[in-house]
Short mmCIF file of C-alpha atoms in Angstrom, two decimals:
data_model
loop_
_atom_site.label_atom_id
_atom_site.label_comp_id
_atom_site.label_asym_id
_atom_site.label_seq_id
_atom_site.Cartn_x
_atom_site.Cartn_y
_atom_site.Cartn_z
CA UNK Z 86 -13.65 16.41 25.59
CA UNK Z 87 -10.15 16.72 27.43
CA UNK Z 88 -11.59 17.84 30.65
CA UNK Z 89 -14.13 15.28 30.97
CA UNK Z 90 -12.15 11.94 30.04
CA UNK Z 91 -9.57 13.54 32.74
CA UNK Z 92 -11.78 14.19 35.04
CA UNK Z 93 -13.88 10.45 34.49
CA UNK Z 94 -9.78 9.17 35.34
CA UNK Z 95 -8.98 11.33 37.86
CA UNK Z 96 -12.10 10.19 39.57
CA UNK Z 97 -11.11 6.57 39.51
CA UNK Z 98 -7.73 7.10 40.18
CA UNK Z 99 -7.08 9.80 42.75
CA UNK Z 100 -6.44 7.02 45.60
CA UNK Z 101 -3.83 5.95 43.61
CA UNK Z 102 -1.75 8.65 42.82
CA UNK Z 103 -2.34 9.32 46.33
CA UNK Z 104 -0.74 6.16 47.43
CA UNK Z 105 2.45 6.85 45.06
CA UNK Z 106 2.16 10.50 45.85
CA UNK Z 107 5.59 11.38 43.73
CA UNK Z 108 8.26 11.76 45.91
CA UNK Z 109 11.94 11.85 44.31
CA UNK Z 110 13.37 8.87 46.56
CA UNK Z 111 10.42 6.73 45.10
CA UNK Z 112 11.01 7.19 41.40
CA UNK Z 113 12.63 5.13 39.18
CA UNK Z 114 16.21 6.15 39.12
CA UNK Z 115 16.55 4.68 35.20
CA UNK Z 116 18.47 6.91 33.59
CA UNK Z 117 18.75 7.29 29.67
CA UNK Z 118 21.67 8.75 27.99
CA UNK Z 119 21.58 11.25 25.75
CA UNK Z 120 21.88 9.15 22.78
CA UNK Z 121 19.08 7.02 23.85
CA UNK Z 122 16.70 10.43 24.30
CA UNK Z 123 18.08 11.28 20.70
CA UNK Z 124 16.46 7.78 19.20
CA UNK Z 125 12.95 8.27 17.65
CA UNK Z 126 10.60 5.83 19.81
CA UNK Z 127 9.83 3.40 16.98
CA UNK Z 128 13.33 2.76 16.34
CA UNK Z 129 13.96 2.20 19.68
CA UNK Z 130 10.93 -0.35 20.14
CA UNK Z 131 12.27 -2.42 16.79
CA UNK Z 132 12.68 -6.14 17.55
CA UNK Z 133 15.87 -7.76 18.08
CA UNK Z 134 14.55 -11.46 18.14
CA UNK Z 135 11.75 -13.08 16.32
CA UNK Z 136 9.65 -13.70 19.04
CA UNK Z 137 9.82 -10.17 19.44
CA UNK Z 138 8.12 -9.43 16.04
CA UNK Z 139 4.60 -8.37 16.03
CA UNK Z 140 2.42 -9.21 13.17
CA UNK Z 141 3.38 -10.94 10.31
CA UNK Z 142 2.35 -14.67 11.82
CA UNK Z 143 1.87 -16.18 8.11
CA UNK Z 144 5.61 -15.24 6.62
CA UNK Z 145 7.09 -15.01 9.96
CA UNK Z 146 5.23 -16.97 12.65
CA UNK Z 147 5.87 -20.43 14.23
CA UNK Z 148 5.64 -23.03 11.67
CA UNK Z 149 6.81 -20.78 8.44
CA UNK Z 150 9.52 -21.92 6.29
CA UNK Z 151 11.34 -18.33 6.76
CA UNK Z 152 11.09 -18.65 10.46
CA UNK Z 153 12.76 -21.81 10.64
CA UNK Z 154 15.80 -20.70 8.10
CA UNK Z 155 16.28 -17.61 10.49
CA UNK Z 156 16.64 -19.29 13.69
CA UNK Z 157 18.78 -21.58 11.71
CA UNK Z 158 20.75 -18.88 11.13
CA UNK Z 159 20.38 -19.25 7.29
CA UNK Z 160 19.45 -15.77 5.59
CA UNK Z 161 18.04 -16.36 2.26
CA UNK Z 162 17.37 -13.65 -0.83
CA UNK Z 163 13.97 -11.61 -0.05
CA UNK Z 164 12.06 -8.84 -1.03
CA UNK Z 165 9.91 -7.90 1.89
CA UNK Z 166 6.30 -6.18 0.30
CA UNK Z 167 4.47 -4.33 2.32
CA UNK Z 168 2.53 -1.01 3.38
CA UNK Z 169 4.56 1.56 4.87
CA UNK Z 170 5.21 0.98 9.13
CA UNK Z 171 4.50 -3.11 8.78
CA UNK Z 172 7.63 -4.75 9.78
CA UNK Z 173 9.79 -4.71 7.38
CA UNK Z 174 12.92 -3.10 8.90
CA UNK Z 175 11.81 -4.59 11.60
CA UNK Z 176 12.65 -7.70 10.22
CA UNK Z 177 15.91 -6.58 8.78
CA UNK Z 178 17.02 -5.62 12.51
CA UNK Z 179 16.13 -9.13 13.53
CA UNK Z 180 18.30 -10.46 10.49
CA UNK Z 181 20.88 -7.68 11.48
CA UNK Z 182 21.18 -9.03 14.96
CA UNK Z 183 21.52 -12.08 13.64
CA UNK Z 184 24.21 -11.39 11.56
CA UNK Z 185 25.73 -9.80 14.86
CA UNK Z 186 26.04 -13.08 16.53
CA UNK Z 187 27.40 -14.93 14.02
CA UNK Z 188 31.40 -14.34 13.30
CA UNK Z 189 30.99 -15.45 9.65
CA UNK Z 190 28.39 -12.97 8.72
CA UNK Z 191 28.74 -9.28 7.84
CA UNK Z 192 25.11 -6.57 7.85
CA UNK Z 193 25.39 -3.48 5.65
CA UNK Z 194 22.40 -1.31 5.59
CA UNK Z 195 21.43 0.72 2.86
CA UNK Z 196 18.76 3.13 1.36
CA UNK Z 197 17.74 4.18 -2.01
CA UNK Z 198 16.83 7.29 -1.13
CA UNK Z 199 20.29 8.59 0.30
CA UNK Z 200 22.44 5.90 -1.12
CA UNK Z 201 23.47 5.14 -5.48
CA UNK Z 202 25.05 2.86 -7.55
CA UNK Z 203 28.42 3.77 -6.31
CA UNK Z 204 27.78 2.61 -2.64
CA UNK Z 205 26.42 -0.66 -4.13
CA UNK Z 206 29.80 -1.15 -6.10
CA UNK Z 207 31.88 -0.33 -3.33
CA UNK Z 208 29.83 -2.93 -0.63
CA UNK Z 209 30.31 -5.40 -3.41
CA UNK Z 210 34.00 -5.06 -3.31
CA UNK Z 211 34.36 -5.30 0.67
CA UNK Z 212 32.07 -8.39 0.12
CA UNK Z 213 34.20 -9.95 -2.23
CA UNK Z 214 37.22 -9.50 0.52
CA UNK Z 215 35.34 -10.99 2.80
CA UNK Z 216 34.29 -13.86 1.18
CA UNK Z 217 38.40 -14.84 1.39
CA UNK Z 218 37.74 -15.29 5.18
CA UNK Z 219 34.39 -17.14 4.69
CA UNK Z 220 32.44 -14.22 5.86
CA UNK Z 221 29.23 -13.47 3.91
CA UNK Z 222 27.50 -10.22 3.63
CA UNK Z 223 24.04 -9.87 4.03
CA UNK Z 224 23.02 -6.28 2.68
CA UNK Z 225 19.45 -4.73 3.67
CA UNK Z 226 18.52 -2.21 0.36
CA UNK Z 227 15.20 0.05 1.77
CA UNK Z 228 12.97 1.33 -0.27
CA UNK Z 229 14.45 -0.87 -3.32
CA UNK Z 230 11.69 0.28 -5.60
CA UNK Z 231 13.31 3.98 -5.77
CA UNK Z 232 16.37 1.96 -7.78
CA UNK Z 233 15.37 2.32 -11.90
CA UNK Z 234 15.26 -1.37 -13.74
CA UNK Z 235 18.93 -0.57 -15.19
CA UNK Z 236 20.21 -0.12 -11.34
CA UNK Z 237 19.03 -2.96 -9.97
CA UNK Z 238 20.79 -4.51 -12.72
CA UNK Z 239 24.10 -3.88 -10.35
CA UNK Z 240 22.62 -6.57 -7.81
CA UNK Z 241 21.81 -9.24 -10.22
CA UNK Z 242 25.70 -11.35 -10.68
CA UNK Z 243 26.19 -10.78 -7.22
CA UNK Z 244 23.39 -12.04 -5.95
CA UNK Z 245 23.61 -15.30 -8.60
CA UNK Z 246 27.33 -16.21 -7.29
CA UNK Z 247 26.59 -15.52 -3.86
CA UNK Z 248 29.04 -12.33 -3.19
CA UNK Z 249 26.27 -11.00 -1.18
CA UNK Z 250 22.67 -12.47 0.52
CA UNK Z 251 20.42 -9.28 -0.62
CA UNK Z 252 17.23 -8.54 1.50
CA UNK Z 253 15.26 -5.59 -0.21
CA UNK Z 254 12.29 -3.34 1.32
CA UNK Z 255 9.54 -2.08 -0.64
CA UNK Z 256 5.78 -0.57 -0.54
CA UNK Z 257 5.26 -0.93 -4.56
CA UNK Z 258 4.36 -4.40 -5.96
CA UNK Z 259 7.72 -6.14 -6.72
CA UNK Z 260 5.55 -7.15 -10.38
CA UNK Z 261 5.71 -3.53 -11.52
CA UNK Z 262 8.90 -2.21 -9.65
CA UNK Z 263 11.75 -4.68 -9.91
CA UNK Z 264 13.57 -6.58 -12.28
CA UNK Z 265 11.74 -9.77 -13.70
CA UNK Z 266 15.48 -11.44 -13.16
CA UNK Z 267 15.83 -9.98 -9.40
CA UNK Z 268 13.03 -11.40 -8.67
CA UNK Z 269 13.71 -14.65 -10.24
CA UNK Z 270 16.35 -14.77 -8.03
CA UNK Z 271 14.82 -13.42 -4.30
CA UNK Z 272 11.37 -15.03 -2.82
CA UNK Z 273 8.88 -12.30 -2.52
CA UNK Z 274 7.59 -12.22 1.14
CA UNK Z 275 4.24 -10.69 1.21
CA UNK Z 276 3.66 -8.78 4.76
CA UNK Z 277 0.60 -7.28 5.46
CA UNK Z 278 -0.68 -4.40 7.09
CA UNK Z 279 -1.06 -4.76 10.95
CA UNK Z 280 -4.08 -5.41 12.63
CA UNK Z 281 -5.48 -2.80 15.56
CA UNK Z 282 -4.67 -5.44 18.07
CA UNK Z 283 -1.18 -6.15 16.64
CA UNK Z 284 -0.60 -1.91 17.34
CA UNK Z 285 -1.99 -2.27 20.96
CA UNK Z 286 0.69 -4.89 21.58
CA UNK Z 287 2.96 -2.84 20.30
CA UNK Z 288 1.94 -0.08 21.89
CA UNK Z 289 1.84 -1.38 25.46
CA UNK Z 290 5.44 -2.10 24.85
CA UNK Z 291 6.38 1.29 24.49
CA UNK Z 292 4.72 2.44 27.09
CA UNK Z 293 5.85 -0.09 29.33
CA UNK Z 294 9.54 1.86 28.56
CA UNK Z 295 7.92 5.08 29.30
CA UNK Z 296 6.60 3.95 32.75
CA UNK Z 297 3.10 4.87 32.14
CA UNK Z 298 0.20 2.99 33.63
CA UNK Z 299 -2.52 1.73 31.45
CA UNK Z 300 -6.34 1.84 33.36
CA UNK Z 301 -9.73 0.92 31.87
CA UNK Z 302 -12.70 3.16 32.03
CA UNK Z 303 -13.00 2.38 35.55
CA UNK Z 304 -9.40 3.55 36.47
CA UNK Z 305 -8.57 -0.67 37.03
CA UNK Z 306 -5.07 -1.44 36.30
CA UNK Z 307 -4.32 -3.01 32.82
CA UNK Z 308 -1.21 -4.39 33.36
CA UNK Z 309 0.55 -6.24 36.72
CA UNK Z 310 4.05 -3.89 37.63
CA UNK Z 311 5.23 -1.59 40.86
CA UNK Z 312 6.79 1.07 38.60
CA UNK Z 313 5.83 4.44 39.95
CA UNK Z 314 4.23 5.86 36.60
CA UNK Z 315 5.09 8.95 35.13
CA UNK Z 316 1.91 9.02 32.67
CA UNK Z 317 -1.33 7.17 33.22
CA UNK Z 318 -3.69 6.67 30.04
CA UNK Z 319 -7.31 4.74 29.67
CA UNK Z 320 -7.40 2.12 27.17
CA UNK Z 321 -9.90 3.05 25.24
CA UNK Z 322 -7.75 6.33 24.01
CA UNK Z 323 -4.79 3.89 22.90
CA UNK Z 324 -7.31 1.33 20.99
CA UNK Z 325 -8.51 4.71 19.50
CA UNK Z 326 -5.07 5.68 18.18
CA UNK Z 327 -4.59 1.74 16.92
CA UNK Z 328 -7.41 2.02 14.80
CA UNK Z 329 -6.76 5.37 13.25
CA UNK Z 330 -3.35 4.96 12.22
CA UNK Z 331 -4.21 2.73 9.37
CA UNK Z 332 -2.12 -0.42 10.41
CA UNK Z 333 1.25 1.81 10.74
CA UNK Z 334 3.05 0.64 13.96
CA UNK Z 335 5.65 3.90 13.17
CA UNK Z 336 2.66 6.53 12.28
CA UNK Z 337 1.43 4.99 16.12
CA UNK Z 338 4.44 5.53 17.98
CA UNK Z 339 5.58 8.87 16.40
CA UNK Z 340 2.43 10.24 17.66
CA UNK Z 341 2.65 8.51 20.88
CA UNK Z 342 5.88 9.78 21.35
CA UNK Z 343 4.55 13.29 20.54
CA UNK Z 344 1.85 13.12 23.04
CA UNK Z 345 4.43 11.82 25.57
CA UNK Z 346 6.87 14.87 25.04
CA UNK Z 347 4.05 17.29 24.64
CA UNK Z 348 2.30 16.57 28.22
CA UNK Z 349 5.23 15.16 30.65
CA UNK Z 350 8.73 16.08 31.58
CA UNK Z 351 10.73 15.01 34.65
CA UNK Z 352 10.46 18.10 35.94
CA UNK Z 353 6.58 17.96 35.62
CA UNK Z 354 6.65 14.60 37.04
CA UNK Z 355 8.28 15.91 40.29
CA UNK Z 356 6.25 18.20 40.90
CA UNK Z 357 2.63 17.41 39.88
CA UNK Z 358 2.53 13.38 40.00
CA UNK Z 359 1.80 11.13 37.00
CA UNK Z 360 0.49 13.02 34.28
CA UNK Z 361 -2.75 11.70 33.13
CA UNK Z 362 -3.39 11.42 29.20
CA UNK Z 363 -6.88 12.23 27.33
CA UNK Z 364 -7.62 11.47 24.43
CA UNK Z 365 -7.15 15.09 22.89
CA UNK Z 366 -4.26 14.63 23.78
CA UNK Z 367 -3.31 11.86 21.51
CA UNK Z 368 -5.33 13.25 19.30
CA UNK Z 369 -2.97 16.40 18.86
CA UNK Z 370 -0.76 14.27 18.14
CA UNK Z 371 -1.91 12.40 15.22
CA UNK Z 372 -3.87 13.85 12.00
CA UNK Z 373 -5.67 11.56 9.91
CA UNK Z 374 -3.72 12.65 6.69
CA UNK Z 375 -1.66 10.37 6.50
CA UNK Z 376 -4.19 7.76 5.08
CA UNK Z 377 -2.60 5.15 2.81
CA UNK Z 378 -2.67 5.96 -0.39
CA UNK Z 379 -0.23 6.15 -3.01
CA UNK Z 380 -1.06 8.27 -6.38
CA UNK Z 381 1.69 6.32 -8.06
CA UNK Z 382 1.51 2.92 -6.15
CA UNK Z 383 -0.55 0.25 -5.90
CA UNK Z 384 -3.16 1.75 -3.53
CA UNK Z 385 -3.77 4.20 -6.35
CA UNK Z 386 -4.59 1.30 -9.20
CA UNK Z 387 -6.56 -1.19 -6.25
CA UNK Z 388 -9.07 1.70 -5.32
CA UNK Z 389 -10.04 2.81 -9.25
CA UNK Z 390 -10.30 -0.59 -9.24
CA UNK Z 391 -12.76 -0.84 -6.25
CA UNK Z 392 -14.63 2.38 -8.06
CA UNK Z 393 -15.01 0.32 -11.28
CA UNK Z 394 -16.59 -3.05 -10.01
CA UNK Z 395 -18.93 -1.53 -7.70
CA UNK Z 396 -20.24 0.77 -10.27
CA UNK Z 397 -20.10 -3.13 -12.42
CA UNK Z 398 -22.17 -4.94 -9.55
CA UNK Z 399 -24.40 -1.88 -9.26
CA UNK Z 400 -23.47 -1.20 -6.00
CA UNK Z 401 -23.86 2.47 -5.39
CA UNK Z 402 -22.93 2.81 -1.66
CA UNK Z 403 -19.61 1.04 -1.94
CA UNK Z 404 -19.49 3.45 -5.40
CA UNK Z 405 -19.93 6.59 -3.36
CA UNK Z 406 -17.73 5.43 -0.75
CA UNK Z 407 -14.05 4.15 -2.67
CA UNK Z 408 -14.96 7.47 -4.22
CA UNK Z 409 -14.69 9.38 -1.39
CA UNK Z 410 -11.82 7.41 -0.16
CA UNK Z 411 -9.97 8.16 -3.25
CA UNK Z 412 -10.11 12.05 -3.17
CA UNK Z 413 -9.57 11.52 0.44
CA UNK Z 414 -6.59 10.46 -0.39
CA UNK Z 415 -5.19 12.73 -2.54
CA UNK Z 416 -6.64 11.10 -6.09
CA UNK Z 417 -6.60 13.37 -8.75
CA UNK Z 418 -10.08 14.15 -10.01
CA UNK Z 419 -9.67 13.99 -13.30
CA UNK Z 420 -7.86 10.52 -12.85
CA UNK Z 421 -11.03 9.53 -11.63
CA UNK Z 422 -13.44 10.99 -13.94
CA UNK Z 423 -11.71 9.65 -16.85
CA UNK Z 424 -12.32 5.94 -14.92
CA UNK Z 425 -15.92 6.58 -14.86
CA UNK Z 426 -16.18 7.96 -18.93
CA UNK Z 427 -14.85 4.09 -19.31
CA UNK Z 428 -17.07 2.94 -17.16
CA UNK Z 429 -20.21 4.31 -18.69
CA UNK Z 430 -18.99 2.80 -22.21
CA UNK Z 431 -17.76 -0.38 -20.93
CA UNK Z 432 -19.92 -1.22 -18.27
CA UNK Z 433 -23.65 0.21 -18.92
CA UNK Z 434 -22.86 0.83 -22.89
CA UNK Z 435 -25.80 0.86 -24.95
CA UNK Z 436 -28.20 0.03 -21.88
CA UNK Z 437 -28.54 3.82 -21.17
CA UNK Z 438 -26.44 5.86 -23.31
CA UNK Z 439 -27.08 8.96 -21.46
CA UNK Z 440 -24.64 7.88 -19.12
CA UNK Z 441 -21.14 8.79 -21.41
CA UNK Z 442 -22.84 11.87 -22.07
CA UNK Z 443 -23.05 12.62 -18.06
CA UNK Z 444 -19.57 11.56 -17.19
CA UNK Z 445 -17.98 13.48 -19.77
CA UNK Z 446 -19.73 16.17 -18.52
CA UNK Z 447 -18.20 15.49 -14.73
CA UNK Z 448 -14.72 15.19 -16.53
CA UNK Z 449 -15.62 18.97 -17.85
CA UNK Z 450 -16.89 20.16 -14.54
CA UNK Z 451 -13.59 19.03 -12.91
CA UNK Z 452 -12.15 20.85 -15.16
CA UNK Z 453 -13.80 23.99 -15.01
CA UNK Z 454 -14.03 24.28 -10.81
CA UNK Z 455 -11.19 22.04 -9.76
CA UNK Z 456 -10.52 20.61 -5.89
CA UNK Z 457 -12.40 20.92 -3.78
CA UNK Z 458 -15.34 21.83 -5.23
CA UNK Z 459 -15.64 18.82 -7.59
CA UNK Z 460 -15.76 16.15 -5.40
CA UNK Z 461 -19.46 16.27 -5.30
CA UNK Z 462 -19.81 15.72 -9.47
CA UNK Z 463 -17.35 12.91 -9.09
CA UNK Z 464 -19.55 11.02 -6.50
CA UNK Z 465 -22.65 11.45 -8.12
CA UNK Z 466 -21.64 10.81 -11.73
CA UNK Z 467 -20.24 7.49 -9.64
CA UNK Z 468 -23.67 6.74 -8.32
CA UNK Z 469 -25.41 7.40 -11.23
CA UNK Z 470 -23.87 5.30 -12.97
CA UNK Z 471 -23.48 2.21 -10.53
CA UNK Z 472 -27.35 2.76 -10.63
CA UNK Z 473 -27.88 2.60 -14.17
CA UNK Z 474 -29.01 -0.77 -16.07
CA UNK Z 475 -25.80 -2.61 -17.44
CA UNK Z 476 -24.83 -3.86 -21.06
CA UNK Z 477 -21.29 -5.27 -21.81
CA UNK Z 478 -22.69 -6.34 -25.21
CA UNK Z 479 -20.51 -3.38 -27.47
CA UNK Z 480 -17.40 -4.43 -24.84
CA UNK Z 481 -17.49 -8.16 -25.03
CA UNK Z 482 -17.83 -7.86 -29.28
CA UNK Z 483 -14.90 -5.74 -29.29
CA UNK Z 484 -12.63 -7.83 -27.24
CA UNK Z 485 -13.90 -10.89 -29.50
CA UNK Z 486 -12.64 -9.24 -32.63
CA UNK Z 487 -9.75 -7.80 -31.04
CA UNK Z 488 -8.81 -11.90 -30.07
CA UNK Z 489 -9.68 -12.71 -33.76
CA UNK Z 490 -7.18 -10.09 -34.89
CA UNK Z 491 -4.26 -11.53 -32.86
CA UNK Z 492 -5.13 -14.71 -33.06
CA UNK Z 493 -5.31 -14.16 -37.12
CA UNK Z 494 -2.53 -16.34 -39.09
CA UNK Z 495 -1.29 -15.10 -42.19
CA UNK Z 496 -2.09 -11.79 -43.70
CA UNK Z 497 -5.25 -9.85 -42.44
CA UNK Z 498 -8.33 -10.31 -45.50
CA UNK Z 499 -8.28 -7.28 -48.14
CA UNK Z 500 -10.92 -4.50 -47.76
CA UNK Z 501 -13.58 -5.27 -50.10
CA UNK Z 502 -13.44 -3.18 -53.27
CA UNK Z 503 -16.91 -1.94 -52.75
CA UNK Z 504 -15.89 -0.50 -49.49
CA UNK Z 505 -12.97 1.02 -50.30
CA UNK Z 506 -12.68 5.14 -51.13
CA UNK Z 507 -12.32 6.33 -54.48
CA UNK Z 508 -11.05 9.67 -54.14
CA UNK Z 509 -8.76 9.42 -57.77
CA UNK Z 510 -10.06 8.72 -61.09
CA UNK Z 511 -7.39 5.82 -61.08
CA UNK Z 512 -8.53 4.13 -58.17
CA UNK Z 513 -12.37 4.52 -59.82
CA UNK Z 514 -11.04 2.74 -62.61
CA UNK Z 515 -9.52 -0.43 -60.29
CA UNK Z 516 -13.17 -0.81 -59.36
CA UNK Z 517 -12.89 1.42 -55.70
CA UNK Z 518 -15.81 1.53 -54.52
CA UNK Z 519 -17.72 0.30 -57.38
CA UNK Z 520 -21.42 -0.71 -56.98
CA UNK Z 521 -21.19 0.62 -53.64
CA UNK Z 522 -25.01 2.52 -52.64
CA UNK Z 523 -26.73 3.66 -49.05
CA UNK Z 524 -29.40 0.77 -48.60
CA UNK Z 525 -29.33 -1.20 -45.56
CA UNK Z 526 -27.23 -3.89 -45.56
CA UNK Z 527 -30.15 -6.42 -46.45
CA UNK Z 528 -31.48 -4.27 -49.28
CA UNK Z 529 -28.34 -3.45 -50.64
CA UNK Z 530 -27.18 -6.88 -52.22
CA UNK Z 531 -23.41 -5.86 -50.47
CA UNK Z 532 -21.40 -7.98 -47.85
CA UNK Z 533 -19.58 -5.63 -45.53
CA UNK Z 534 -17.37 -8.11 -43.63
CA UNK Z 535 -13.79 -9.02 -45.69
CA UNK Z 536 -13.92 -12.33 -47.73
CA UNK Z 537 -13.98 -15.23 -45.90
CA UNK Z 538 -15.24 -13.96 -42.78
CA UNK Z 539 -18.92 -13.46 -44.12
CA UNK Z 540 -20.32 -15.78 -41.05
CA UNK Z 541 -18.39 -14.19 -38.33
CA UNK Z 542 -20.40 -12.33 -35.84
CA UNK Z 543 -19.03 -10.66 -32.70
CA UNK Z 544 -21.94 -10.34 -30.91
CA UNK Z 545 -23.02 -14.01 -31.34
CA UNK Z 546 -22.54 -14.60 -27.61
CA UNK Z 547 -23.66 -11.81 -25.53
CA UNK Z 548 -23.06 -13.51 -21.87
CA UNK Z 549 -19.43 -14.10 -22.56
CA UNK Z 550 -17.32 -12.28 -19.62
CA UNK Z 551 -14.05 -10.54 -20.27
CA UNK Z 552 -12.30 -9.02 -17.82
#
């Protein structure tokens, strides 16, 4: 496929490397240091303003409350939410910039995964200098989550009295992660993952720095400059690598940057002329593993979820395909077979009963041949059952009498003698189980609900929902 897409641009293009037929005066006589040359590509392409952000128009865009505090040089408490490769240090370098212009303000940058309570103490006590000469510091905590509940405790008077303006990073929901009291005290900033056009802007950009020329199928310039380019690549193979990278601007450019190194070198340029990139190429530089999915995240709960209510609607192509996503993923099998035993029960219950027999047998089958072999029993136990006809009638009872039970006031009503064991010849004699016999319960002369609750009946209302 390499030789052909290069040979479909070479066609197009050959008058034009002809024209700027490399010749050493000609180049660009940039040159990078070696410490720029050391700097991955995405950190080099992070934004220093916010009209250089990409993405993110609802928190961030023109118009948003957050916007407007930022270019008023105001940096409030956040948590910034988000998949992995979003924005969100991306936004901290804006903020750190910020910080950079401004006299009275002071950026430390940490990380949970390098940094521990210690470093957090010792910022706090450079803050609290500071504050004497009215400088505040603003402190960027990634990957916050990785902080226990009792850690983030540390934050929590400092952030109240103001010693420092905290700005935390994090891929796990901030519900299940971080202190109900931190985030009493921050305003959660949702960011979302970015959309394929957002990467091709971001994208161009870099290659822009790399002095590469962008053509369309037809070998047509994409972009209006008189650099003499060192690489040349079609559109269509960068829109490719937008879309596969999941909405991860830093999973884009690391493999960008990997192409880039792979194919060209001055040297090469010198000699050879702009070095034309296929798609193989980028495509040796990305593999699709990195998918986003998070076994202990939320990713991992939002998918079993997807699983669950399309088996519930009956739906047994989306079924079959969160399925496959999830063991795509990484899910662990038996994670998911134990979803769909509590699907069968809850879901299609009595309706076909067959159906908890079948998925505990794909539990046992996962058990017995393991990955990757099992994947098959797990997507057609899946479609089975989103096939099967549905009954929440055993579900929705329980959930009635487990509301009853909490919602009870006083002590819970006795256990009828009657039904009570009697395995004691005192407990005979206190009338256990006395005139107790096997008939049904309308032959039998016996009430079988406690004493007072003789007109109760769970399943009076079989269309009630639960979630």
């Amino acid at each position: 496929m390499a030789s052909n897409i290069s040979c479909q641009v070479d066609l197009h293009i050959d008058p034009l490397i002809n024209i700027l037929e490399p010749q050493s005066s000609k180049l660009n006589s940039k040159v990078e240091t070696t410490k720029e040359k050391d700097v991955p590509l995405a950190e080099h392409m992070r934004p220093l303003t916010l009209d250089d952000v990409v993405g993110q128009r609802e928190a961030f865009g023109h118009g948003s409350m957050l916007r407007a505090m930022l270019e008023q040089k105001k940096i409030p408490n956040m948590i910034l939410w988000g998949p992995p490769g979003c924005g969100k240090t991306s936004i901290a370098n804006v903020v750190a910039n910020i910080c950079k212009e401004q006299s009275h303000m002071r950026y430390v940058k940490l990380s949970a995964t390098m940094s521990g309570i210690n470093d957090v103490k010792e910022i706090v006590k450079v803050a609290k200098n500071e504050i004497q000469f009215k400088r505040q510091t603003v402190l960027f905590m990634d990957e916050i989550h990785r902080f226990n509940k009792l850690q983030q405790d540390t934050f929590l008077p400092h952030v109240e009295n103001g010693t420092i303006t905290l700005i935390g990073a994090t891929t796990e929901n901030p519900s299940f992660s971080l202190n109900n009291a931190l985030l009493s005290r921050c305003r959660v900033v949702v960011m979302q993952k970015l959309s394929v056009d957002d990467v091709m802007i971001i994208l161009r950009r870099a290659l822009k720095n790399k002095e590469t020329l962008i053509v369309d199928a037809q070998g047509s310039r994409k972009q209006e400059d008189t650099l003499i380019p060192r690489f040349i690549v079609q559109e269509d193979s960068l829109r490719w690598l937008a879309e596969v990278c999941d909405g991860d601007a830093r999973v884009a450019l690391s493999a960008l940057e990997l192409t880039l190194a792979a194919r060209g070198s001055d040297n090469e340029v010198h000699i050879t002329g702009p070095v034309v990139l296929a798609l193989e190429d980028i495509k040796n530089g990305i593999k699709r593993s990195h998918m986003l999915y998070d076994r202990q995240g939320e990713e991992h709960y939002n998918t079993i979820s997807a699983i669950h209510k399309s088996i519930r609607a009956s739906d047994d192509n989306a079924a079959l395909y969160w399925t496959t996503r999830a063991l795509h993923g990484g899910e662990d099998p038996l994670y998911i077979a134990r979803r769909l035993i509590r699907a069968a029960c809850e879901d299609i219950g009595l309706a076909d009963p067959a159906t908890l027999t079948e998925a505990v047998a794909c539990l046992q089958g996962c058990q017995h041949i393991g990955k990757p072999e099992c994947d098959v029993l797990l997507v057609q136990c899946a479609v089975r059952l989103a096939r099967a006809p549905k009954s929440r009638e055993v579900y929705n009872a329980m959930k009635r009498c487990q509301r009853s039970l909490v919602e009870a006031k006083g002590p819970l009503p006795p256990i009828p003698l009657h039904l009570r064991n009697a395995p004691t010849k005192l407990m005979k004699q206190m009338g256990y189980g006395s005139g107790y016999n096997l008939l049904h319960k309308n032959e039998s002369g016996l009430e079988y609900m406690p004493e007072g609750m003789e007109d109760v009946n769970f399943f009076h209302d079989n269309n009630d929902e639960e979630d």
